[in-house]
JSON list of C-alpha atoms in Angstrom, two decimals:
[
{"chain": "E", "resi": 988, "resn": "MET", "atom": "CA", "xyz": [-38.17, 11.45, 6.37]},
{"chain": "E", "resi": 989, "resn": "PRO", "atom": "CA", "xyz": [-35.41, 10.59, 4.15]},
{"chain": "E", "resi": 990, "resn": "GLU", "atom": "CA", "xyz": [-33.41, 7.29, 4.76]},
{"chain": "E", "resi": 991, "resn": "GLY", "atom": "CA", "xyz": [-30.41, 9.07, 6.13]},
{"chain": "E", "resi": 992, "resn": "ARG", "atom": "CA", "xyz": [-31.91, 10.88, 8.51]},
{"chain": "E", "resi": 993, "resn": "GLN", "atom": "CA", "xyz": [-34.01, 7.62, 9.81]},
{"chain": "E", "resi": 994, "resn": "ALA", "atom": "CA", "xyz": [-30.76, 5.58, 10.01]},
{"chain": "E", "resi": 995, "resn": "LEU", "atom": "CA", "xyz": [-29.25, 8.89, 11.77]},
{"chain": "E", "resi": 996, "resn": "ASP", "atom": "CA", "xyz": [-32.06, 8.55, 13.85]},
{"chain": "E", "resi": 997, "resn": "TYR", "atom": "CA", "xyz": [-31.74, 4.60, 14.83]},
{"chain": "E", "resi": 998, "resn": "VAL", "atom": "CA", "xyz": [-28.13, 5.70, 15.53]},
{"chain": "E", "resi": 999, "resn": "HIS", "atom": "CA", "xyz": [-28.27, 7.92, 18.08]},
{"chain": "E", "resi": 1000, "resn": "ASP", "atom": "CA", "xyz": [-30.98, 5.67, 19.48]},
{"chain": "E", "resi": 1001, "resn": "GLY", "atom": "CA", "xyz": [-28.68, 3.45, 20.41]},
{"chain": "E", "resi": 1002, "resn": "LEU", "atom": "CA", "xyz": [-26.31, 5.53, 21.84]},
{"chain": "E", "resi": 1003, "resn": "GLN", "atom": "CA", "xyz": [-28.31, 6.15, 24.40]},
{"chain": "E", "resi": 1004, "resn": "TYR", "atom": "CA", "xyz": [-27.40, 2.60, 25.98]},
{"chain": "E", "resi": 1005, "resn": "LYS", "atom": "CA", "xyz": [-24.08, 2.29, 27.32]},
{"chain": "E", "resi": 1006, "resn": "THR", "atom": "CA", "xyz": [-22.20, -1.00, 26.85]},
{"chain": "E", "resi": 1007, "resn": "ARG", "atom": "CA", "xyz": [-19.23, -2.75, 27.44]},
{"chain": "E", "resi": 1008, "resn": "GLY", "atom": "CA", "xyz": [-16.63, -2.16, 24.92]},
{"chain": "E", "resi": 1009, "resn": "THR", "atom": "CA", "xyz": [-16.28, -0.57, 21.59]},
{"chain": "E", "resi": 1010, "resn": "GLY", "atom": "CA", "xyz": [-20.09, -0.96, 21.18]},
{"chain": "E", "resi": 1011, "resn": "GLN", "atom": "CA", "xyz": [-20.78, 3.50, 21.50]},
{"chain": "E", "resi": 1012, "resn": "ILE", "atom": "CA", "xyz": [-17.32, 3.55, 19.22]},
{"chain": "E", "resi": 1013, "resn": "ARG", "atom": "CA", "xyz": [-18.90, 1.73, 16.72]},
{"chain": "E", "resi": 1014, "resn": "LEU", "atom": "CA", "xyz": [-22.32, 3.35, 16.36]},
{"chain": "E", "resi": 1015, "resn": "LEU", "atom": "CA", "xyz": [-20.38, 6.92, 16.92]},
{"chain": "E", "resi": 1016, "resn": "CYS", "atom": "CA", "xyz": [-18.35, 5.82, 13.70]},
{"chain": "E", "resi": 1017, "resn": "GLY", "atom": "CA", "xyz": [-22.18, 5.02, 12.77]},
{"chain": "E", "resi": 1018, "resn": "VAL", "atom": "CA", "xyz": [-22.74, 8.71, 13.07]},
{"chain": "E", "resi": 1019, "resn": "ALA", "atom": "CA", "xyz": [-20.48, 9.38, 11.50]},
{"chain": "E", "resi": 1020, "resn": "GLN", "atom": "CA", "xyz": [-21.04, 7.41, 8.04]},
{"chain": "E", "resi": 1021, "resn": "CYS", "atom": "CA", "xyz": [-24.50, 8.97, 8.48]},
{"chain": "E", "resi": 1022, "resn": "HIS", "atom": "CA", "xyz": [-23.52, 12.55, 8.56]},
{"chain": "E", "resi": 1023, "resn": "ALA", "atom": "CA", "xyz": [-21.45, 12.01, 5.84]},
{"chain": "E", "resi": 1024, "resn": "ASN", "atom": "CA", "xyz": [-23.97, 10.42, 3.59]},
{"chain": "E", "resi": 1025, "resn": "LEU", "atom": "CA", "xyz": [-25.72, 13.23, 4.16]},
{"chain": "E", "resi": 1026, "resn": "GLY", "atom": "CA", "xyz": [-22.95, 15.91, 3.22]},
{"chain": "E", "resi": 1027, "resn": "ASP", "atom": "CA", "xyz": [-22.65, 17.02, 6.44]},
{"chain": "E", "resi": 1028, "resn": "SER", "atom": "CA", "xyz": [-18.91, 17.12, 7.10]},
{"chain": "E", "resi": 1029, "resn": "THR", "atom": "CA", "xyz": [-18.65, 18.76, 10.78]},
{"chain": "E", "resi": 1030, "resn": "GLY", "atom": "CA", "xyz": [-21.15, 16.57, 12.06]},
{"chain": "E", "resi": 1031, "resn": "ALA", "atom": "CA", "xyz": [-19.08, 13.51, 10.21]},
{"chain": "E", "resi": 1032, "resn": "ASN", "atom": "CA", "xyz": [-16.05, 14.24, 11.93]},
{"chain": "E", "resi": 1033, "resn": "ARG", "atom": "CA", "xyz": [-16.85, 15.66, 15.04]},
{"chain": "E", "resi": 1034, "resn": "ALA", "atom": "CA", "xyz": [-18.62, 11.52, 15.81]},
{"chain": "E", "resi": 1035, "resn": "LEU", "atom": "CA", "xyz": [-15.39, 10.57, 14.06]},
{"chain": "E", "resi": 1036, "resn": "ASP", "atom": "CA", "xyz": [-13.39, 12.88, 16.60]},
{"chain": "E", "resi": 1037, "resn": "LEU", "atom": "CA", "xyz": [-15.81, 11.54, 19.58]},
{"chain": "E", "resi": 1038, "resn": "ALA", "atom": "CA", "xyz": [-15.20, 7.69, 18.41]},
{"chain": "E", "resi": 1039, "resn": "GLN", "atom": "CA", "xyz": [-11.52, 8.61, 18.75]},
{"chain": "E", "resi": 1040, "resn": "SER", "atom": "CA", "xyz": [-11.39, 9.86, 21.65]},
{"chain": "E", "resi": 1041, "resn": "GLU", "atom": "CA", "xyz": [-13.91, 6.82, 23.40]},
{"chain": "E", "resi": 1042, "resn": "ARG", "atom": "CA", "xyz": [-11.50, 4.95, 22.02]},
{"chain": "E", "resi": 1043, "resn": "GLU", "atom": "CA", "xyz": [-8.83, 6.77, 24.20]},
{"chain": "E", "resi": 1044, "resn": "HIS", "atom": "CA", "xyz": [-10.86, 6.12, 27.37]},
{"chain": "E", "resi": 1045, "resn": "LEU", "atom": "CA", "xyz": [-11.90, 2.60, 26.49]},
{"chain": "E", "resi": 1046, "resn": "ALA", "atom": "CA", "xyz": [-11.88, 1.22, 29.93]},
{"chain": "E", "resi": 1047, "resn": "THR", "atom": "CA", "xyz": [-13.33, -2.28, 29.24]},
{"chain": "E", "resi": 1048, "resn": "THR", "atom": "CA", "xyz": [-13.17, -5.19, 26.46]},
{"chain": "E", "resi": 1049, "resn": "ASP", "atom": "CA", "xyz": [-15.70, -6.16, 24.02]},
{"chain": "E", "resi": 1050, "resn": "SER", "atom": "CA", "xyz": [-17.75, -9.41, 25.71]},
{"chain": "E", "resi": 1051, "resn": "VAL", "atom": "CA", "xyz": [-17.28, -11.29, 22.25]},
{"chain": "E", "resi": 1052, "resn": "GLU", "atom": "CA", "xyz": [-14.11, -11.04, 20.76]},
{"chain": "E", "resi": 1053, "resn": "GLY", "atom": "CA", "xyz": [-14.81, -11.19, 15.85]},
{"chain": "E", "resi": 1054, "resn": "LEU", "atom": "CA", "xyz": [-17.61, -10.35, 14.94]},
{"chain": "E", "resi": 1055, "resn": "PHE", "atom": "CA", "xyz": [-18.65, -8.20, 17.04]},
{"chain": "E", "resi": 1056, "resn": "GLY", "atom": "CA", "xyz": [-15.69, -7.18, 17.91]},
{"chain": "E", "resi": 1057, "resn": "PHE", "atom": "CA", "xyz": [-14.58, -3.30, 16.61]},
{"chain": "E", "resi": 1058, "resn": "SER", "atom": "CA", "xyz": [-10.61, -3.44, 16.19]},
{"chain": "E", "resi": 1059, "resn": "VAL", "atom": "CA", "xyz": [-8.97, -0.10, 15.98]},
{"chain": "E", "resi": 1060, "resn": "ALA", "atom": "CA", "xyz": [-8.03, -0.93, 12.33]},
{"chain": "E", "resi": 1061, "resn": "LYS", "atom": "CA", "xyz": [-12.05, -1.30, 11.68]},
{"chain": "E", "resi": 1062, "resn": "GLN", "atom": "CA", "xyz": [-12.49, 2.41, 13.40]},
{"chain": "E", "resi": 1063, "resn": "HIS", "atom": "CA", "xyz": [-10.15, 3.50, 10.96]},
{"chain": "E", "resi": 1064, "resn": "TYR", "atom": "CA", "xyz": [-11.52, 1.66, 8.30]},
{"chain": "E", "resi": 1065, "resn": "TYR", "atom": "CA", "xyz": [-15.00, 3.04, 8.68]},
{"chain": "E", "resi": 1066, "resn": "ALA", "atom": "CA", "xyz": [-13.23, 6.61, 9.02]},
{"chain": "E", "resi": 1067, "resn": "GLY", "atom": "CA", "xyz": [-12.35, 6.27, 5.09]},
{"chain": "E", "resi": 1068, "resn": "SER", "atom": "CA", "xyz": [-15.29, 5.04, 4.41]},
{"chain": "E", "resi": 1069, "resn": "SER", "atom": "CA", "xyz": [-17.33, 7.99, 5.63]},
{"chain": "E", "resi": 1070, "resn": "LEU", "atom": "CA", "xyz": [-15.29, 10.66, 4.15]},
{"chain": "E", "resi": 1071, "resn": "ILE", "atom": "CA", "xyz": [-15.50, 9.57, 0.50]},
{"chain": "E", "resi": 1072, "resn": "TRP", "atom": "CA", "xyz": [-18.67, 10.60, 0.68]},
{"chain": "E", "resi": 1073, "resn": "LEU", "atom": "CA", "xyz": [-17.93, 14.07, 0.86]},
{"chain": "E", "resi": 1074, "resn": "ALA", "atom": "CA", "xyz": [-17.05, 17.11, -1.07]},
{"chain": "E", "resi": 1075, "resn": "GLY", "atom": "CA", "xyz": [-13.43, 15.99, -1.56]},
{"chain": "E", "resi": 1076, "resn": "GLY", "atom": "CA", "xyz": [-10.81, 18.56, 0.17]},
{"chain": "E", "resi": 1077, "resn": "ALA", "atom": "CA", "xyz": [-9.87, 17.92, 4.09]},
{"chain": "E", "resi": 1078, "resn": "ASP", "atom": "CA", "xyz": [-12.44, 15.34, 4.28]},
{"chain": "E", "resi": 1079, "resn": "ALA", "atom": "CA", "xyz": [-10.85, 13.23, 1.48]},
{"chain": "E", "resi": 1080, "resn": "GLU", "atom": "CA", "xyz": [-7.49, 13.42, 2.46]},
{"chain": "E", "resi": 1081, "resn": "ARG", "atom": "CA", "xyz": [-8.51, 12.51, 6.49]},
{"chain": "E", "resi": 1082, "resn": "ALA", "atom": "CA", "xyz": [-10.28, 9.56, 4.18]},
{"chain": "E", "resi": 1083, "resn": "ALA", "atom": "CA", "xyz": [-6.76, 8.62, 2.71]},
{"chain": "E", "resi": 1084, "resn": "ARG", "atom": "CA", "xyz": [-4.96, 8.92, 5.98]},
{"chain": "E", "resi": 1085, "resn": "GLU", "atom": "CA", "xyz": [-7.60, 6.68, 7.91]},
{"chain": "E", "resi": 1086, "resn": "ALA", "atom": "CA", "xyz": [-7.88, 4.07, 5.17]},
{"chain": "E", "resi": 1087, "resn": "GLY", "atom": "CA", "xyz": [-4.23, 3.74, 5.41]},
{"chain": "E", "resi": 1088, "resn": "VAL", "atom": "CA", "xyz": [-3.36, 3.12, 8.71]},
{"chain": "E", "resi": 1089, "resn": "ALA", "atom": "CA", "xyz": [-6.54, 0.61, 8.57]},
{"chain": "E", "resi": 1090, "resn": "ILE", "atom": "CA", "xyz": [-4.80, -1.29, 5.72]},
{"chain": "E", "resi": 1091, "resn": "ALA", "atom": "CA", "xyz": [-1.45, -0.73, 7.62]},
{"chain": "E", "resi": 1092, "resn": "LEU", "atom": "CA", "xyz": [-2.63, -1.97, 10.76]},
{"chain": "E", "resi": 1093, "resn": "TRP", "atom": "CA", "xyz": [-4.46, -5.71, 9.26]},
{"chain": "E", "resi": 1094, "resn": "GLU", "atom": "CA", "xyz": [-0.98, -5.86, 7.30]},
{"chain": "E", "resi": 1095, "resn": "HIS", "atom": "CA", "xyz": [0.45, -6.56, 10.42]},
{"chain": "E", "resi": 1096, "resn": "GLU", "atom": "CA", "xyz": [-2.06, -8.51, 12.01]},
{"chain": "E", "resi": 1097, "resn": "PRO", "atom": "CA", "xyz": [-1.96, -12.45, 12.30]},
{"chain": "E", "resi": 1098, "resn": "PRO", "atom": "CA", "xyz": [-3.89, -14.27, 9.58]},
{"chain": "E", "resi": 1099, "resn": "ALA", "atom": "CA", "xyz": [-7.07, -15.13, 11.51]},
{"chain": "E", "resi": 1100, "resn": "SER", "atom": "CA", "xyz": [-7.59, -12.00, 13.15]},
{"chain": "E", "resi": 1101, "resn": "ARG", "atom": "CA", "xyz": [-7.20, -9.98, 9.42]},
{"chain": "E", "resi": 1102, "resn": "SER", "atom": "CA", "xyz": [-10.47, -8.76, 7.89]},
{"chain": "E", "resi": 1103, "resn": "LEU", "atom": "CA", "xyz": [-9.65, -9.00, 4.18]},
{"chain": "E", "resi": 1104, "resn": "ASP", "atom": "CA", "xyz": [-12.53, -8.50, 2.48]},
{"chain": "E", "resi": 1105, "resn": "ASP", "atom": "CA", "xyz": [-12.63, -5.03, 4.30]},
{"chain": "E", "resi": 1106, "resn": "GLU", "atom": "CA", "xyz": [-8.73, -4.47, 3.51]},
{"chain": "E", "resi": 1107, "resn": "ALA", "atom": "CA", "xyz": [-9.57, -4.83, 0.31]},
{"chain": "E", "resi": 1108, "resn": "LEU", "atom": "CA", "xyz": [-12.53, -2.11, 0.84]},
{"chain": "E", "resi": 1109, "resn": "ALA", "atom": "CA", "xyz": [-9.67, -0.27, 2.19]},
{"chain": "E", "resi": 1110, "resn": "HIS", "atom": "CA", "xyz": [-7.63, 0.35, -0.91]},
{"chain": "E", "resi": 1111, "resn": "VAL", "atom": "CA", "xyz": [-10.72, 1.61, -2.52]},
{"chain": "E", "resi": 1112, "resn": "TYR", "atom": "CA", "xyz": [-11.31, 4.09, -0.13]},
{"chain": "E", "resi": 1113, "resn": "GLN", "atom": "CA", "xyz": [-7.83, 5.93, 0.02]},
{"chain": "E", "resi": 1114, "resn": "GLY", "atom": "CA", "xyz": [-8.20, 5.47, -3.27]},
{"chain": "E", "resi": 1115, "resn": "THR", "atom": "CA", "xyz": [-11.21, 7.42, -4.10]},
{"chain": "E", "resi": 1116, "resn": "ALA", "atom": "CA", "xyz": [-10.09, 10.03, -1.56]},
{"chain": "E", "resi": 1117, "resn": "TYR", "atom": "CA", "xyz": [-6.67, 10.49, -3.77]},
{"chain": "E", "resi": 1118, "resn": "LEU", "atom": "CA", "xyz": [-8.68, 10.93, -6.22]},
{"chain": "E", "resi": 1119, "resn": "GLN", "atom": "CA", "xyz": [-10.78, 13.64, -4.86]},
{"chain": "E", "resi": 1120, "resn": "ILE", "atom": "CA", "xyz": [-8.20, 15.66, -3.79]},
{"chain": "E", "resi": 1121, "resn": "GLY", "atom": "CA", "xyz": [-6.39, 15.01, -7.76]},
{"chain": "E", "resi": 1122, "resn": "ASP", "atom": "CA", "xyz": [-3.67, 12.34, -7.00]},
{"chain": "E", "resi": 1123, "resn": "LEU", "atom": "CA", "xyz": [-3.82, 10.06, -9.91]},
{"chain": "E", "resi": 1124, "resn": "ASP", "atom": "CA", "xyz": [-0.81, 8.08, -9.49]},
{"chain": "E", "resi": 1125, "resn": "SER", "atom": "CA", "xyz": [-1.71, 8.05, -5.46]},
{"chain": "E", "resi": 1126, "resn": "ALA", "atom": "CA", "xyz": [-4.76, 6.44, -6.48]},
{"chain": "E", "resi": 1127, "resn": "THR", "atom": "CA", "xyz": [-3.79, 3.78, -8.97]},
{"chain": "E", "resi": 1128, "resn": "ALA", "atom": "CA", "xyz": [-1.36, 2.29, -6.34]},
{"chain": "E", "resi": 1129, "resn": "ALA", "atom": "CA", "xyz": [-3.88, 2.31, -4.08]},
{"chain": "E", "resi": 1130, "resn": "ILE", "atom": "CA", "xyz": [-6.64, 0.48, -5.79]},
{"chain": "E", "resi": 1131, "resn": "ARG", "atom": "CA", "xyz": [-3.21, -1.93, -7.71]},
{"chain": "E", "resi": 1132, "resn": "PRO", "atom": "CA", "xyz": [-3.42, -4.97, -4.94]},
{"chain": "E", "resi": 1133, "resn": "ILE", "atom": "CA", "xyz": [-6.86, -4.80, -5.37]},
{"chain": "E", "resi": 1134, "resn": "LEU", "atom": "CA", "xyz": [-7.07, -5.13, -9.42]},
{"chain": "E", "resi": 1135, "resn": "ASP", "atom": "CA", "xyz": [-4.51, -7.82, -8.96]},
{"chain": "E", "resi": 1136, "resn": "LEU", "atom": "CA", "xyz": [-6.89, -9.88, -6.46]},
{"chain": "E", "resi": 1137, "resn": "PRO", "atom": "CA", "xyz": [-8.34, -13.38, -7.94]},
{"chain": "E", "resi": 1138, "resn": "ALA", "atom": "CA", "xyz": [-11.18, -12.94, -9.18]},
{"chain": "E", "resi": 1139, "resn": "ASP", "atom": "CA", "xyz": [-12.59, -15.00, -6.22]},
{"chain": "E", "resi": 1140, "resn": "ARG", "atom": "CA", "xyz": [-11.48, -11.80, -4.44]},
{"chain": "E", "resi": 1141, "resn": "GLN", "atom": "CA", "xyz": [-13.55, -9.46, -6.52]},
{"chain": "E", "resi": 1142, "resn": "ILE", "atom": "CA", "xyz": [-16.75, -9.50, -4.02]},
{"chain": "E", "resi": 1143, "resn": "SER", "atom": "CA", "xyz": [-19.45, -7.53, -5.21]},
{"chain": "E", "resi": 1144, "resn": "TRP", "atom": "CA", "xyz": [-18.78, -4.41, -3.06]},
{"chain": "E", "resi": 1145, "resn": "ILE", "atom": "CA", "xyz": [-15.42, -4.28, -4.44]},
{"chain": "E", "resi": 1146, "resn": "LYS", "atom": "CA", "xyz": [-16.62, -3.94, -7.96]},
{"chain": "E", "resi": 1147, "resn": "LYS", "atom": "CA", "xyz": [-19.61, -1.72, -6.44]},
{"chain": "E", "resi": 1148, "resn": "ARG", "atom": "CA", "xyz": [-16.81, 0.80, -5.10]},
{"chain": "E", "resi": 1149, "resn": "LEU", "atom": "CA", "xyz": [-14.32, 0.36, -7.87]},
{"chain": "E", "resi": 1150, "resn": "GLY", "atom": "CA", "xyz": [-17.54, 1.03, -10.09]},
{"chain": "E", "resi": 1151, "resn": "ARG", "atom": "CA", "xyz": [-17.79, 5.04, -8.27]},
{"chain": "E", "resi": 1152, "resn": "PHE", "atom": "CA", "xyz": [-13.63, 5.40, -8.59]},
{"chain": "E", "resi": 1153, "resn": "ALA", "atom": "CA", "xyz": [-14.41, 4.19, -12.79]},
{"chain": "E", "resi": 1154, "resn": "ALA", "atom": "CA", "xyz": [-17.18, 7.47, -12.59]},
{"chain": "E", "resi": 1155, "resn": "MET", "atom": "CA", "xyz": [-14.81, 9.18, -11.21]},
{"chain": "E", "resi": 1156, "resn": "LEU", "atom": "CA", "xyz": [-11.78, 8.84, -13.65]},
{"chain": "E", "resi": 1157, "resn": "ARG", "atom": "CA", "xyz": [-14.40, 9.90, -16.50]},
{"chain": "E", "resi": 1158, "resn": "ARG", "atom": "CA", "xyz": [-15.44, 13.54, -15.21]},
{"chain": "E", "resi": 1159, "resn": "ASP", "atom": "CA", "xyz": [-12.58, 16.03, -14.67]},
{"chain": "E", "resi": 1160, "resn": "PRO", "atom": "CA", "xyz": [-9.57, 17.00, -13.82]},
{"chain": "E", "resi": 1161, "resn": "TYR", "atom": "CA", "xyz": [-9.09, 13.59, -15.23]},
{"chain": "E", "resi": 1162, "resn": "ARG", "atom": "CA", "xyz": [-11.75, 13.09, -19.11]},
{"chain": "E", "resi": 1163, "resn": "GLY", "atom": "CA", "xyz": [-9.13, 13.12, -21.77]},
{"chain": "E", "resi": 1164, "resn": "SER", "atom": "CA", "xyz": [-6.12, 11.66, -19.12]},
{"chain": "E", "resi": 1165, "resn": "SER", "atom": "CA", "xyz": [-4.53, 8.64, -21.30]},
{"chain": "E", "resi": 1166, "resn": "ALA", "atom": "CA", "xyz": [-3.29, 7.34, -17.63]},
{"chain": "E", "resi": 1167, "resn": "ALA", "atom": "CA", "xyz": [-6.87, 7.79, -16.83]},
{"chain": "E", "resi": 1168, "resn": "ASP", "atom": "CA", "xyz": [-8.69, 5.91, -19.39]},
{"chain": "E", "resi": 1169, "resn": "ASP", "atom": "CA", "xyz": [-6.34, 3.04, -19.30]},
{"chain": "E", "resi": 1170, "resn": "LEU", "atom": "CA", "xyz": [-7.59, 2.77, -15.57]},
{"chain": "E", "resi": 1171, "resn": "TYR", "atom": "CA", "xyz": [-10.69, 3.22, -16.19]},
{"chain": "E", "resi": 1172, "resn": "GLU", "atom": "CA", "xyz": [-10.75, 0.66, -19.20]},
{"chain": "E", "resi": 1173, "resn": "GLU", "atom": "CA", "xyz": [-8.91, -1.97, -16.63]},
{"chain": "E", "resi": 1174, "resn": "ILE", "atom": "CA", "xyz": [-11.36, -1.76, -14.02]},
{"chain": "E", "resi": 1175, "resn": "ARG", "atom": "CA", "xyz": [-13.99, -2.32, -16.31]},
{"chain": "E", "resi": 1176, "resn": "ASN", "atom": "CA", "xyz": [-12.52, -5.04, -18.04]},
{"chain": "E", "resi": 1177, "resn": "LEU", "atom": "CA", "xyz": [-12.59, -6.70, -13.90]},
{"chain": "E", "resi": 1178, "resn": "GLY", "atom": "CA", "xyz": [-16.79, -6.45, -13.96]},
{"chain": "E", "resi": 1179, "resn": "GLY", "atom": "CA", "xyz": [-16.00, -2.51, -12.02]},
{"chain": "E", "resi": 1180, "resn": "GLY", "atom": "CA", "xyz": [-17.05, 0.10, -14.55]}
]
């Protein structure tokens, strides 16, 4: 069985157990990620919509906060990180919006509750979505804060996702664009290309 299908089976298995708090929402976002990685836009968006509905009707809090909680910002982050694996279009537009909401929420949280690495990745996901819809200027603006991070904040996941972003700059419609070439070189110099 392909890994994506197996992961989807595991997440669906987890959904059968009712829990307090945001556990179901987290799992539904996992369903969305699996569907997106399998190329299923309808399944991914349906799972994200279900997660949002669950959030709106959430009646209990998480037993343990922090790492084990699933904040609204994290939910939007998962949505953005899921949808960038699809073909673009409406999925990329939603991914850009979702990542933008996550970033805005984290920017207004107290430092102790912010997820700085996820916040940084959300910028990359938003930039990737903008590339998918052909908006190089917005993509560049989205990742600029990440390119300006100090070296000790450039975690491996950021470099890995920037690598995908950089590869997209080498394909149409960006091939031959001096702005895309300059951005590619900047990413490559960070170790992400």
